[in-house]
CSV table of C-alpha atoms and ligand atoms in Angstrom, one decimal:
chain,number,residue,atom,x,y,z
A,49,MET,CA,0.0,0.0,0.0
A,50,CYS,CA,1.4,3.4,-0.9
A,51,GLY,CA,2.4,6.1,1.5
A,52,ILE,CA,1.5,9.8,1.2
A,53,VAL,CA,3.0,12.8,3.0
A,54,GLY,CA,2.3,16.5,2.7
A,55,TYR,CA,4.0,19.5,4.3
A,56,ILE,CA,3.4,23.3,4.3
A,57,GLY,CA,5.1,25.6,6.9
A,58,LYS,CA,8.1,27.5,7.8
A,59,GLU,CA,10.7,24.7,7.5
A,60,GLN,CA,12.3,23.3,4.4
A,61,ALA,CA,9.7,20.8,3.1
A,62,ALA,CA,11.9,18.1,1.4
A,63,PRO,CA,13.7,16.7,4.5
A,64,ILE,CA,10.4,16.6,6.3
A,65,LEU,CA,8.7,14.8,3.4
A,66,LEU,CA,11.6,12.3,3.2
A,67,GLU,CA,11.4,11.6,7.0
A,68,GLY,CA,7.7,11.1,6.7
A,69,LEU,CA,8.1,8.7,3.8
A,70,SER,CA,10.7,6.7,5.8
A,71,ARG,CA,8.1,6.2,8.6
A,72,LEU,CA,5.8,4.8,5.9
A,73,GLU,CA,8.3,2.3,4.4
A,74,TYR,CA,6.8,-0.5,6.4
A,75,ARG,CA,3.7,-0.4,4.2
A,76,GLY,CA,5.8,-1.6,1.2
A,77,TYR,CA,6.7,0.2,-2.0
A,78,ASP,CA,8.7,0.0,-5.2
A,79,SER,CA,9.6,3.6,-5.8
A,80,ALA,CA,9.3,7.0,-4.2
A,81,GLY,CA,9.2,10.7,-5.1
A,82,ILE,CA,8.6,14.2,-3.9
A,83,ALA,CA,7.4,17.5,-5.4
A,84,VAL,CA,8.3,20.8,-3.8
A,85,ARG,CA,7.1,24.3,-4.8
A,86,GLU,CA,10.1,26.6,-5.0
A,87,ASN,CA,8.4,29.6,-3.5
A,88,SER,CA,4.9,31.1,-3.0
A,89,ALA,CA,4.8,33.2,-6.2
A,90,PRO,CA,1.8,32.3,-8.4
A,91,ASP,CA,4.1,31.2,-11.1
A,92,ALA,CA,6.5,29.3,-8.8
A,93,LYS,CA,8.2,26.3,-10.3
A,94,ILE,CA,7.4,22.8,-8.8
A,95,ASN,CA,10.4,20.6,-8.7
A,96,ILE,CA,9.9,16.9,-8.8
A,97,VAL,CA,12.5,14.2,-8.0
A,98,LYS,CA,11.6,10.5,-8.2
A,99,ALA,CA,13.6,7.3,-7.9
A,100,LYS,CA,12.8,3.6,-8.4
A,101,GLY,CA,13.7,1.3,-5.5
A,102,ARG,CA,14.4,2.1,-1.9
A,103,LEU,CA,14.0,5.5,-0.4
A,104,LYS,CA,17.8,5.6,0.0
A,105,ALA,CA,18.0,6.3,-3.8
A,106,LEU,CA,15.7,9.3,-3.4
A,107,LEU,CA,17.8,10.6,-0.4
A,108,GLU,CA,20.9,10.3,-2.6
A,109,LYS,CA,19.3,12.0,-5.6
A,110,THR,CA,18.2,15.0,-3.4
A,111,ASP,CA,21.2,15.2,-1.1
A,112,CYS,CA,18.8,14.3,1.8
A,113,GLY,CA,16.3,16.9,0.5
A,114,ARG,CA,18.8,19.8,0.5
A,115,SER,CA,18.8,20.1,-3.3
A,116,VAL,CA,15.0,20.6,-3.5
A,117,PRO,CA,14.3,23.9,-1.7
A,118,GLY,CA,10.9,25.2,-0.8
A,119,LEU,CA,8.4,25.3,2.1
A,120,CYS,CA,5.5,23.4,0.5
A,121,GLY,CA,5.5,19.9,-0.9
A,122,ILE,CA,4.1,16.4,-1.2
A,123,GLY,CA,5.7,12.9,-1.1
A,124,HIS,CA,4.8,9.4,-2.1
A,125,THR,CA,5.9,5.8,-1.9
A,126,ARG,CA,4.4,3.8,-4.7
A,127,TRP,CA,3.1,0.3,-5.0
A,128,ALA,CA,2.6,0.0,-8.7
A,129,THR,CA,-0.7,-1.2,-10.1
A,130,HIS,CA,-0.7,0.5,-13.6
A,131,GLY,CA,2.7,0.8,-15.3
A,132,GLU,CA,5.9,-0.8,-14.3
A,133,PRO,CA,7.9,0.5,-11.3
A,134,ASN,CA,10.3,3.1,-12.8
A,135,ASP,CA,11.2,6.7,-12.4
A,136,THR,CA,8.7,8.0,-14.9
A,137,ASN,CA,5.7,6.1,-13.5
A,138,SER,CA,6.6,7.1,-9.9
A,139,HIS,CA,4.6,9.8,-8.2
A,140,PRO,CA,4.2,12.8,-8.0
A,141,HIS,CA,2.7,13.3,-11.4
A,142,ILE,CA,2.4,16.8,-12.9
A,143,SER,CA,0.1,18.5,-15.4
A,144,GLU,CA,1.5,19.3,-18.8
A,145,ASP,CA,2.0,22.9,-17.9
A,146,GLY,CA,3.8,22.1,-14.7
A,147,LYS,CA,1.3,23.8,-12.4
A,148,ILE,CA,-0.5,20.9,-10.7
A,149,ALA,CA,1.4,18.1,-9.0
A,150,LEU,CA,-0.4,15.1,-7.5
A,151,VAL,CA,0.1,11.9,-5.6
A,152,HIS,CA,-2.5,9.2,-5.5
A,153,ASN,CA,-3.3,6.0,-3.6
A,154,GLY,CA,-5.4,3.3,-5.3
A,155,ILE,CA,-6.8,2.7,-8.7
A,156,ILE,CA,-8.7,4.9,-11.2
A,157,GLU,CA,-11.0,2.3,-12.8
A,158,ASN,CA,-12.0,4.4,-15.7
A,159,TYR,CA,-8.7,6.0,-16.4
A,160,MET,CA,-8.4,4.8,-20.0
A,161,GLU,CA,-11.6,6.5,-21.0
A,162,LEU,CA,-10.5,9.8,-19.3
A,163,ARG,CA,-7.1,9.5,-20.8
A,164,GLN,CA,-8.5,9.1,-24.3
A,165,TYR,CA,-10.9,12.1,-23.7
A,166,LEU,CA,-7.8,14.3,-22.8
A,167,GLN,CA,-5.6,12.9,-25.6
A,168,GLU,CA,-8.3,13.8,-28.1
A,169,LYS,CA,-8.0,17.4,-26.8
A,170,GLY,CA,-4.3,17.3,-27.4
A,171,VAL,CA,-3.0,16.5,-23.8
A,172,HIS,CA,0.3,14.7,-23.8
A,173,PHE,CA,0.9,12.0,-21.2
A,174,THR,CA,4.3,11.1,-19.9
A,175,SER,CA,3.6,8.0,-17.7
A,176,GLU,CA,1.7,4.7,-18.0
A,177,THR,CA,-0.1,5.2,-14.7
A,178,ASP,CA,-3.8,5.6,-14.1
A,179,SER,CA,-3.0,8.4,-11.6
A,180,GLU,CA,-1.5,10.9,-14.1
A,181,VAL,CA,-5.0,11.3,-15.6
A,182,VAL,CA,-6.1,13.1,-12.4
A,183,ALA,CA,-3.4,15.7,-12.6
A,184,GLN,CA,-4.1,16.3,-16.3
A,185,LEU,CA,-7.9,16.4,-15.8
A,186,LEU,CA,-7.6,18.8,-12.9
A,187,ASP,CA,-5.5,21.1,-15.1
A,188,HIS,CA,-8.0,20.8,-17.9
A,189,PHE,CA,-11.0,21.7,-15.8
A,190,TYR,CA,-9.1,24.4,-14.0
A,191,LYS,CA,-8.3,26.1,-17.3
A,192,GLU,CA,-12.0,25.7,-18.3
A,193,THR,CA,-13.5,27.1,-15.0
A,194,GLY,CA,-10.8,29.3,-13.5
A,195,SER,CA,-11.6,27.7,-10.1
A,196,ILE,CA,-9.5,24.9,-8.6
A,197,LEU,CA,-12.4,24.0,-6.3
A,198,ASP,CA,-14.8,23.6,-9.2
A,199,ALA,CA,-12.2,21.7,-11.1
A,200,LEU,CA,-11.8,19.3,-8.2
A,201,TYR,CA,-15.5,18.7,-8.0
A,202,MET,CA,-15.6,18.0,-11.7
A,203,VAL,CA,-12.7,15.6,-11.5
A,204,LEU,CA,-14.2,13.7,-8.6
A,205,HIS,CA,-17.6,13.5,-10.4
A,206,ARG,CA,-15.8,11.6,-13.2
B,314,LIG,N1,-2.5,3.1,-9.3
B,314,LIG,C1,-1.4,4.0,-9.0
B,314,LIG,C2,-0.1,3.6,-9.7
B,314,LIG,O1,0.0,2.5,-10.2
B,314,LIG,C3,-1.2,4.2,-7.5
B,314,LIG,C4,-0.5,3.0,-6.8
B,314,LIG,C5,-0.4,3.2,-5.3
B,314,LIG,O2,-1.4,3.3,-4.6
B,314,LIG,O3,0.8,3.3,-4.9
B,314,LIG,O4,0.7,4.5,-9.8
C-alpha cells in the first residue's frame, strides 16, 4: 500500500517529506518521489524528484532533501498497479504545464476513458499510470473554469 505525506510551513519541506516517507516504508513500495514548490509566487516552479527502488535512492538524488528547496510539498511511496515501477511512473505526477502536482493511492478504474478524452483534446501524457490522468484532468478543468475547487468537483464526479 502506498504512503502519502504533505507539508506546508516555515521549515524546508523536502527533508520533512523524506522523513515522513521513511516512517511509511513498512507499508511496502517499489519507488518514491517528492514534489516541492520553489516559493509562494503564483508562477513558482514545482520541482519533482523520483527514484525507483528504496528511499535511499531518493535521499541520494536529493542530497537528503537539500537540493530541493521550498516550504511546501508532497511525497509518495508507490506500490505500482498501472505501469511498471520506474522513475517516470513514480509519483508525484504533474500536469502538462507544470502547475498541478499530485500523488495518489489506489486505482482509477475508468482512467483509459479519461485519458482518451484528454488525448483527443491534445493533452500529452508522460507516464503509463492511471494516476496521471487526475493531474491532467484537474489542469484541464481548472483552465476551463478558473476555479481549482470547481475543477476538483468536476474531476471527482468523473
Ligand atoms: N495506481 C497507482 C499507480 O500505479 C497508485 C498505486 C499506489 O497506490 O501506490 O501508480
